[in-house]
Short mmCIF file of C-alpha atoms in Angstrom, two decimals:
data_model
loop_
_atom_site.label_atom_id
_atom_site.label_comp_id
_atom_site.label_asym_id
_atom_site.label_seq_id
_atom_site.Cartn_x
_atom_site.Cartn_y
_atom_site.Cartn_z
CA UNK A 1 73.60 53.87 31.43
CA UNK A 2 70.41 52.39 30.17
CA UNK A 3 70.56 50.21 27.09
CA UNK A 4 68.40 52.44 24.62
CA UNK A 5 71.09 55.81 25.53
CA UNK A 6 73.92 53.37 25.19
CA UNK A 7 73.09 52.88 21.12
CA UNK A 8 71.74 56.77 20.81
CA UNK A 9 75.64 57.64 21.97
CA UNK A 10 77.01 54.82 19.96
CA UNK A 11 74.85 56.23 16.82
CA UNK A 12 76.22 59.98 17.94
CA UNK A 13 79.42 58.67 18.36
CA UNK A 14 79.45 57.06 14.77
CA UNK A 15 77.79 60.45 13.50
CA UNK A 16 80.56 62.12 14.51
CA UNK A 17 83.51 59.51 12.98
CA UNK A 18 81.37 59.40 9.64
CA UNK A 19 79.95 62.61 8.59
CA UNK A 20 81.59 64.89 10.90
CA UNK A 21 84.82 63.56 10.57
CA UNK A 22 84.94 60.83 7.62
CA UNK A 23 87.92 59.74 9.78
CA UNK A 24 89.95 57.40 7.47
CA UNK A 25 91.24 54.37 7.92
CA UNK A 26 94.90 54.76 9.13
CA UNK A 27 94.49 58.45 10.35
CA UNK A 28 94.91 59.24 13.98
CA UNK A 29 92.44 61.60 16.05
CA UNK A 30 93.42 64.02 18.44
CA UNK A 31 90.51 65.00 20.81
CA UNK A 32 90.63 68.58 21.82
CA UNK A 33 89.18 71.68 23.00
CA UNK A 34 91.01 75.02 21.93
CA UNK A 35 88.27 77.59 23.08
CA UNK A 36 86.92 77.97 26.10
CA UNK A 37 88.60 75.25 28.51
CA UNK A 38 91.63 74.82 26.35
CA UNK A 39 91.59 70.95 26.60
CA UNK A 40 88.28 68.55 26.93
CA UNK A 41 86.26 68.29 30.16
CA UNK A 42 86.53 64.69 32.18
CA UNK A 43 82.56 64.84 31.92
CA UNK A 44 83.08 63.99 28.39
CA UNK A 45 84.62 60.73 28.71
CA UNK A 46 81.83 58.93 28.14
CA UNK A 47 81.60 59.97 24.77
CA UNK A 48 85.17 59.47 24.01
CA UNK A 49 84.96 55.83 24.99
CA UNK A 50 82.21 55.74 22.74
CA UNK A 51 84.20 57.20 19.75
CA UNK A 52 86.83 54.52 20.87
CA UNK A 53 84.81 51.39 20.49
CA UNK A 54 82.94 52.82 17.49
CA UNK A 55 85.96 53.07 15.82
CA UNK A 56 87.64 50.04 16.78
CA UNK A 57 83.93 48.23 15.60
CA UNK A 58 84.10 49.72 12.31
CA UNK A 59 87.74 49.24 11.68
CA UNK A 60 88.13 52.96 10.88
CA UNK A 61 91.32 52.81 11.84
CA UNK A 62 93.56 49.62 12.33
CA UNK A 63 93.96 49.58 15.36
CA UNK A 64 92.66 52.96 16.05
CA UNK A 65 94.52 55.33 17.51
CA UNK A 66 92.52 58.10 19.67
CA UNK A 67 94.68 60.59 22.05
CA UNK A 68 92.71 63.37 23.68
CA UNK A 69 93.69 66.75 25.23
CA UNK A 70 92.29 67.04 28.48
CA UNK A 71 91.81 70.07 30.37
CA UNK A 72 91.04 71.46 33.84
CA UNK A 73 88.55 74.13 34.68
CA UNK A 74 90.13 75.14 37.77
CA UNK A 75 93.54 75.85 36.41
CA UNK A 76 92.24 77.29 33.67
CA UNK A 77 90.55 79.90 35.65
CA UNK A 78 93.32 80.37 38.16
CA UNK A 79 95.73 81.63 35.08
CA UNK A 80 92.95 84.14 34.10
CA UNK A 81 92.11 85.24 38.45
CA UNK A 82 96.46 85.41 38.99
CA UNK A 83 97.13 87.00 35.79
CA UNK A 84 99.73 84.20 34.98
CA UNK A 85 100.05 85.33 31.49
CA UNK A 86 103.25 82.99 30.99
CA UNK A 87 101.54 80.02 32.42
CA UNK A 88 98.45 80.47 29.91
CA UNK A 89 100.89 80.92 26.95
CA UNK A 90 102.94 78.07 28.15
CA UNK A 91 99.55 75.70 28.03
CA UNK A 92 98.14 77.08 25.11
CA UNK A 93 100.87 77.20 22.91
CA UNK A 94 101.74 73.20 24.04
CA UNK A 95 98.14 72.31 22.86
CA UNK A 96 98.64 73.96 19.56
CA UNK A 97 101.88 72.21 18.72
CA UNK A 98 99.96 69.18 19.37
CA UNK A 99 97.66 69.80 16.84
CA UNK A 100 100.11 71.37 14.32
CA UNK A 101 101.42 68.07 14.72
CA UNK A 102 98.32 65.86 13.34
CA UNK A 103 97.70 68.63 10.57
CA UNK A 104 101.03 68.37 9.54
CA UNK A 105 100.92 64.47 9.64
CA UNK A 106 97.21 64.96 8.07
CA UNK A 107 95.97 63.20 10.71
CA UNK A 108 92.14 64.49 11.87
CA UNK A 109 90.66 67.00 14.61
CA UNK A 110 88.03 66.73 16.93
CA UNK A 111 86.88 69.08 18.98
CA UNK A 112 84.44 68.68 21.55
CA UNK A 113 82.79 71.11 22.97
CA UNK A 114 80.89 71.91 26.38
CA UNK A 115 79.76 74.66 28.91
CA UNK A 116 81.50 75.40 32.14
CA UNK A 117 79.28 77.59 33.64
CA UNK A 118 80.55 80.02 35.92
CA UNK A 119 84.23 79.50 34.57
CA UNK A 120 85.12 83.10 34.78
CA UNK A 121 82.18 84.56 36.77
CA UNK A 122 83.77 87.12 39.27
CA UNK A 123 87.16 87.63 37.25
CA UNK A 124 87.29 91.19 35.67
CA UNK A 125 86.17 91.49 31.91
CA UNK A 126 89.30 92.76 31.02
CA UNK A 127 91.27 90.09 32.25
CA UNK A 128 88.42 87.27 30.39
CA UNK A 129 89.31 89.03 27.56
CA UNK A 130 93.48 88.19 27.67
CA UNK A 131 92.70 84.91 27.95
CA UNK A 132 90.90 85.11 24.86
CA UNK A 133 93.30 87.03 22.86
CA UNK A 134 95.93 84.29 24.60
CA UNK A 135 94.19 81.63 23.21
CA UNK A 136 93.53 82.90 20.16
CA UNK A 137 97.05 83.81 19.26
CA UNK A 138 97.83 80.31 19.18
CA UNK A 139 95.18 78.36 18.07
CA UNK A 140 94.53 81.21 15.22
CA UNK A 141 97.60 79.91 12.78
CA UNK A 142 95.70 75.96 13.26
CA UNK A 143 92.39 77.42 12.70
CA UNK A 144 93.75 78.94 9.57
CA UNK A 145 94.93 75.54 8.31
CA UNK A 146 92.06 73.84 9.15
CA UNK A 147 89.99 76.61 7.09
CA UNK A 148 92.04 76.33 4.04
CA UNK A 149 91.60 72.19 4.11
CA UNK A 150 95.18 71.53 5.54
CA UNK A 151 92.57 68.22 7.06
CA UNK A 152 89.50 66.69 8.15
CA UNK A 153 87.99 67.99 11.43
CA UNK A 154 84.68 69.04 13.24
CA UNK A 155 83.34 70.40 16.36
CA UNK A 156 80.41 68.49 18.19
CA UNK A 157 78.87 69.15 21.38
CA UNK A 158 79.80 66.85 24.86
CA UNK A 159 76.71 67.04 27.61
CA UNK A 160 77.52 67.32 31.14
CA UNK A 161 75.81 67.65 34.28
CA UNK A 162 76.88 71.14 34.88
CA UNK A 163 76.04 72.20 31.71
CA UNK A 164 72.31 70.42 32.19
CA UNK A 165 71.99 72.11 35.10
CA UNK A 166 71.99 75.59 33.52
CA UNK A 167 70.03 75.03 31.04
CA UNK A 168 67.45 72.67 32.37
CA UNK A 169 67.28 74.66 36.11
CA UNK A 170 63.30 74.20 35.74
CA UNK A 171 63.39 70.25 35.59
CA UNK A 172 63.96 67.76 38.94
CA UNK A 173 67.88 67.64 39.27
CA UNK A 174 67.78 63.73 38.31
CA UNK A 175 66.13 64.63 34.77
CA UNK A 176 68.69 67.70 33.78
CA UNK A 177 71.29 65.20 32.03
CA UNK A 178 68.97 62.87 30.43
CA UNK A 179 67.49 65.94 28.70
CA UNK A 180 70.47 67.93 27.45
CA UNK A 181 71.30 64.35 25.57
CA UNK A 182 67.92 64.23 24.39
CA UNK A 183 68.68 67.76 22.85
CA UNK A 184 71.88 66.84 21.21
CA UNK A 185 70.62 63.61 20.17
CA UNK A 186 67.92 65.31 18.54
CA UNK A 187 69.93 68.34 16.90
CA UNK A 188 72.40 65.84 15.13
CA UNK A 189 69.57 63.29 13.82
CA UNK A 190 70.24 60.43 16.26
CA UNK A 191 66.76 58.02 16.51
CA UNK A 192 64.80 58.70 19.32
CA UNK A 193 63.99 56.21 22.05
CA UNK A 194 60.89 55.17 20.68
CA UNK A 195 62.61 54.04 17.27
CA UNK A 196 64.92 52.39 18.96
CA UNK A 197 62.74 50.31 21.33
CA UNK A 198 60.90 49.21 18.21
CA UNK A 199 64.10 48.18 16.33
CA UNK A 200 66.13 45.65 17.71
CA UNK A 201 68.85 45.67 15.45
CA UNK A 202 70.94 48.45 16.63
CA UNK A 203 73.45 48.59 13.67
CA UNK A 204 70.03 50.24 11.90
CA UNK A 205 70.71 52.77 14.21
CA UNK A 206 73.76 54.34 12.78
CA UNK A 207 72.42 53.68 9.48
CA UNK A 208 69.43 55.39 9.44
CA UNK A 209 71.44 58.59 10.96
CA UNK A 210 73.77 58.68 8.37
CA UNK A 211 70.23 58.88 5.76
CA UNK A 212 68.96 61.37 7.80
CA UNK A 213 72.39 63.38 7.35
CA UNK A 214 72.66 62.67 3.84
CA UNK A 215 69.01 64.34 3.08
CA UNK A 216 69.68 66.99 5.31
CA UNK A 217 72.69 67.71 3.64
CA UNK A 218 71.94 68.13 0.36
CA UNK A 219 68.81 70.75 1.24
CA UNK A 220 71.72 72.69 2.70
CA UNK A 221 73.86 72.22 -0.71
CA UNK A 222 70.54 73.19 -3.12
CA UNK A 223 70.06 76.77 -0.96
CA UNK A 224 73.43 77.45 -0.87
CA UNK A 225 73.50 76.72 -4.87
CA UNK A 226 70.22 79.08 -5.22
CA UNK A 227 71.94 81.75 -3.25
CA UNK A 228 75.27 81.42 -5.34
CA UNK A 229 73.13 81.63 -8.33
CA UNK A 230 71.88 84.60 -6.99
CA UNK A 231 74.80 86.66 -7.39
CA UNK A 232 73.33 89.02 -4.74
CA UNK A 233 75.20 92.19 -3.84
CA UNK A 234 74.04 93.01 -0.59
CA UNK A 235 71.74 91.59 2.17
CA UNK A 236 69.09 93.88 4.32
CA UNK A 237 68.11 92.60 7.79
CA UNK A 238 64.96 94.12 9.41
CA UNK A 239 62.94 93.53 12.66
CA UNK A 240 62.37 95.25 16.34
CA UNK A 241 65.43 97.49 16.39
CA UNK A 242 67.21 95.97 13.46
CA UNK A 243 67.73 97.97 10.12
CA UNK A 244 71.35 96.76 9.03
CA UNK A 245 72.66 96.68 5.78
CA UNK A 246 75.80 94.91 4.50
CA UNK A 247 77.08 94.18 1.39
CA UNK A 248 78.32 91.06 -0.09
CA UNK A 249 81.93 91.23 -2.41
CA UNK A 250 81.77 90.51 -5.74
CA UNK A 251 83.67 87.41 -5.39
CA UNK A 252 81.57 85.90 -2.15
CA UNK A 253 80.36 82.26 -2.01
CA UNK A 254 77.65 81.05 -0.07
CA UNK A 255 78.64 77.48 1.65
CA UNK A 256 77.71 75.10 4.07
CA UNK A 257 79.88 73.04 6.90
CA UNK A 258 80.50 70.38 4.25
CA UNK A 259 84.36 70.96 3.41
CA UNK A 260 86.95 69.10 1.58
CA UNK A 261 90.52 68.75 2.33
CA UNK A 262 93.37 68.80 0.12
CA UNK A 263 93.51 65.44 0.75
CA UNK A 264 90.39 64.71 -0.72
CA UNK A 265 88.58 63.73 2.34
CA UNK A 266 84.90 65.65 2.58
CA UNK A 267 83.89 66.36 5.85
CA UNK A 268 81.34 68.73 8.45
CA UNK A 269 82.98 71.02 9.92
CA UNK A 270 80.41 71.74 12.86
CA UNK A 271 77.97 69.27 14.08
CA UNK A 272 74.65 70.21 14.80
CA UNK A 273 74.65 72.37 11.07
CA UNK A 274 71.63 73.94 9.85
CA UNK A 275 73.10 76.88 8.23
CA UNK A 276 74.37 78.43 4.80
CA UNK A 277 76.68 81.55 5.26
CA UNK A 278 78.99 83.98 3.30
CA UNK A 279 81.60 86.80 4.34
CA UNK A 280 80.27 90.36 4.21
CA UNK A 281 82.20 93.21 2.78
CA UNK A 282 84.46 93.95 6.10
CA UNK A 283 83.67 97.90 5.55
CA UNK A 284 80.11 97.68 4.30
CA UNK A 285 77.98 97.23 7.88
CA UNK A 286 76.04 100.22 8.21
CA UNK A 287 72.82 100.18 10.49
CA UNK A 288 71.70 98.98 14.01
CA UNK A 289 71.10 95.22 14.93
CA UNK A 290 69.32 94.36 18.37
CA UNK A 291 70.48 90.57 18.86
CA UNK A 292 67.37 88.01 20.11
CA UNK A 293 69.11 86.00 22.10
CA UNK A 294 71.69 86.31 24.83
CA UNK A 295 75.33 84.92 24.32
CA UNK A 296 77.74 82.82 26.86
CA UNK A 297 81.24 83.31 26.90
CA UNK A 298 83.41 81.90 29.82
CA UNK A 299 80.38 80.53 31.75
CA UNK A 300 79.07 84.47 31.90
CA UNK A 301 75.93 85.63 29.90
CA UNK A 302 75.77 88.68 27.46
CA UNK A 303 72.02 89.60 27.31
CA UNK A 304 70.26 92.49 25.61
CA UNK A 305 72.59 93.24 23.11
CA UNK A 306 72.09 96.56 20.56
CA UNK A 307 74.96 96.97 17.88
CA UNK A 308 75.39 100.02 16.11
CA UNK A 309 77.39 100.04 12.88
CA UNK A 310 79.06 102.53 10.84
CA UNK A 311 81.53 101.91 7.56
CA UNK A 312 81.61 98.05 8.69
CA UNK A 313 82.61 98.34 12.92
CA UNK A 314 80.90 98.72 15.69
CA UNK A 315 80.64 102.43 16.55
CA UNK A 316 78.61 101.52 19.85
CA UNK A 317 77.60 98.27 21.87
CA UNK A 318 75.22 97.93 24.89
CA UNK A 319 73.77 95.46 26.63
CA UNK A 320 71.56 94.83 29.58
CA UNK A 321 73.48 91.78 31.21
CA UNK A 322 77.47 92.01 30.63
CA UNK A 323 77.90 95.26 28.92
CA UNK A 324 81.49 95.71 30.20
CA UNK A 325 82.27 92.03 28.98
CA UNK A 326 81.06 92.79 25.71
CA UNK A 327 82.43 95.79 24.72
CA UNK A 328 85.98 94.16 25.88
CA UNK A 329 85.90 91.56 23.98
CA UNK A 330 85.17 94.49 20.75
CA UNK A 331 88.61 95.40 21.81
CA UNK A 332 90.04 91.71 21.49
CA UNK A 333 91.62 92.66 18.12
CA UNK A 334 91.24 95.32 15.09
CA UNK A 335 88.88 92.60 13.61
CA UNK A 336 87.04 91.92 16.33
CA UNK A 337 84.11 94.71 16.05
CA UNK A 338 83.21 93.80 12.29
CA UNK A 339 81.57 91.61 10.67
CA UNK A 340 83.11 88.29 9.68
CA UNK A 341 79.85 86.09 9.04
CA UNK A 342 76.17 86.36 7.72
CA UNK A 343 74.21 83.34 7.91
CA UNK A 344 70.77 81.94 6.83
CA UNK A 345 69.55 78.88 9.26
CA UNK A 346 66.41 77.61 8.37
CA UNK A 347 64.46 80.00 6.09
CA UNK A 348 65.03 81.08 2.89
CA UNK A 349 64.87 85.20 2.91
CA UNK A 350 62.28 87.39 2.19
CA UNK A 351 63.13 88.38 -1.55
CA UNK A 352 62.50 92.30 -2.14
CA UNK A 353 61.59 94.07 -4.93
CA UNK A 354 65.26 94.66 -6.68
CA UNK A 355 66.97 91.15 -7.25
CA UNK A 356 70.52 92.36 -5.74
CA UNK A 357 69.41 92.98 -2.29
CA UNK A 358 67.12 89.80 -0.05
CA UNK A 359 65.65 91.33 3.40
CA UNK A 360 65.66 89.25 6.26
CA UNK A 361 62.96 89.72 8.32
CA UNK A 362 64.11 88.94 11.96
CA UNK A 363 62.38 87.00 14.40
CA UNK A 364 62.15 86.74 18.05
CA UNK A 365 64.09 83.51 18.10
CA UNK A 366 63.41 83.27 21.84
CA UNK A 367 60.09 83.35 20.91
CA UNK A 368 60.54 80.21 19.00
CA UNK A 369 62.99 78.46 20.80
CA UNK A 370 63.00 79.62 24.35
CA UNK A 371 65.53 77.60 25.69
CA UNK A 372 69.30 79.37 25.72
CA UNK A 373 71.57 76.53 25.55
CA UNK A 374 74.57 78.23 26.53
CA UNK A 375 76.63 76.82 23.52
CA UNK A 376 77.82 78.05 20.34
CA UNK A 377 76.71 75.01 18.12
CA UNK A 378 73.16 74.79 19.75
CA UNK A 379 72.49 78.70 19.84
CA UNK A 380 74.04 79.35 16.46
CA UNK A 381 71.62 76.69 14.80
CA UNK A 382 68.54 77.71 16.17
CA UNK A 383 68.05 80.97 13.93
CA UNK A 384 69.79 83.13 11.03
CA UNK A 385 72.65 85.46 12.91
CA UNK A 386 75.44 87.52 11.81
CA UNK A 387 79.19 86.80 13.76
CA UNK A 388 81.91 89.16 14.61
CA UNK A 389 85.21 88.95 14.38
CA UNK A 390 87.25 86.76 11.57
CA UNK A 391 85.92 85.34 8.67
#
């Protein structure tokens, strides 16, 4: 590791402990990763050493005391290929005592998250989509707890050279890595290499991301605020084979990933963040929405995908790339093919005539951001979106 990426990850690394987290002094961290591997990859150990001797440096915790869930990709995978529905449960459920255990302590979460391309690729979609339910059925009840402030957590993205090498196939093999860092480093406010060259004290580092957060931060708070104050009863999205409408409840709230516990403690739920959201009326989607970008789940790529809507579910689903995968995981659950999110990243809407329903106009996010990262925090953050399933 060079010297100037050794402070960037010890900034990240202190991003992560102080805004994400706002781990307290005395609190014990679990490292996880309940989604798609079911435990954290090895690749990310770099950045959990990192989180180690940040913390120790800034006596977060005294001594701190850091335990991580790892997992493997390979066994993973051979639970889904076998069927070995037992063996699944049997992981899955030990990973989310684990955790009940430092919510129940109110000790903190952190999950970090990569790409393991190809993880499922050849396994039948129905069988992807047990594995999901699986999982879900037992991290679900934690999720729920963490939602209603039962503790601090977040969720922040962990390079490695795998993941690079999807989504950087058009650079030289020995540049893929260094530029999925730059990426993160960039999407959570870390200084870039020029900044740091220039500054030799590297405590300034850390410092000035933690400004950086703070600004960006409070932008988030004064749209939310302005949409709150809106009192808005539905939302319109429009664009290239988009004309959905969904109302909003009369009791919604526009927030942002800045949470508080019940402890007190504020924290970011999601690290990059760039968006303000709300929960639709769960019967109120009616319309057709063509989605811009493709989406990765188990390492396999949904591309091409036109929703239709009718009374709030999804009456039909297609899709160019990984139709069968798609429509599948619609089948995951009875919430699963309605709406549980509409989000705003980045733009404020289009205001129509009458006051109680914004358009959106849609864009061509590819257009503006080309680059499919293959991750949830990346993708999510790179243009306004709605999300299926709970809310």
């Amino acid at each position: 590791m060079t010297r100037d990426f050794e402070r960037r990850l010890g900034a990240y690394a202190g991003v992560i402990l102080k805004v994400g987290l706002n781990l307290q002094s005395g609190q014990r961290l679990l490292i996880a990763e309940p989604y798609e591997l079911q435990g954290v990859a090895r690749s990310a150990e770099v950045l959990v050493e990192a989180l180690k001797s940040t913390a120790l440096e800034n006596a977060l915790s005294c001594p701190p005391v850091i335990e991580v869930i790892w997992g493997e990709a390979a066994r993973l995978r051979e639970f889904a290929a076998q069927k070995d529905w037992r063996g699944l449960a049997r992981l899955v459920g030990a990973n989310a005592h684990r955790m009940n255990d430092y919510v129940r302590e109110g000790d903190a979460l952190l999950f970090l998250l990569g790409t393991e391309p190809g993880l499922m690729e050849g396994i039948p979609p129905a069988q992807i989509a047990e594995a999901r339910r699986i999982g879900g059925e037992y991290f679900g009840p934690v999720a729920q707890q963490l939602m209603q402030g039962a503790t601090n957590w977040t969720a922040a993205p962990a390079p490695s050279a795998r993941w690079a090498d999807m989504v950087y196939a058009d650079l030289p093999p020995t540049e893929r890595l260094a530029a999925l860092w730059e990426t993160v480093f960039e999407a959570v406010r870390i200084p870039s290499r020029s900044q740091i060259d220039a500054r030799p004290d590297e405590h300034l580092d850390l410092t000035n991301s933690l400004a950086a957060w703070q600004i960006h931060l409070q932008a988030l708070e004064k749209q939310r605020d302005e949409l709150n104050a809106g009192r808005f009863k539905s939302l319109h999205y429009q664009g290239e084979g988009t004309d959905l409408t969904v109302a909003l409840p009369p009791e919604h709230h526009w927030c942002t990933a800045s949470l508080r516990s019940k402890a007190g403690i504020s924290f970011v739920a999601n690290l990059p963040t760039e968006e303000v959201f709300t929960l639709p009326h769960r019967d109120s989607a009616q319309g057709t929405a063509r989605i811009a970008r493709p989406i990765t789940f188990g390492g396999s790529v949904i591309d091409g995908i036109e929703l239709e809507f009718h009374h709030g579910r999804v009456v039909k689903a297609t899709a160019q790339t990984g139709e069968t995968l798609l429509r599948r995981l619609l089948e995951t659950d009875a919430g699963a093919c309605q709406l549980g999110e509409v989000a705003m990243v980045g733009e404020k809407p289009k205001w129509s005539a009458t006051p109680i329903t914004p358009t959106i106009a849609s864009q061509n996010i590819s257009d503006l951001r080309p680059r499919l990262f293959h991750h949830a925090l990346l993708d999510e953050n790179t243009g306004s979106h709605i999300a299926l399933g709970e809310g």
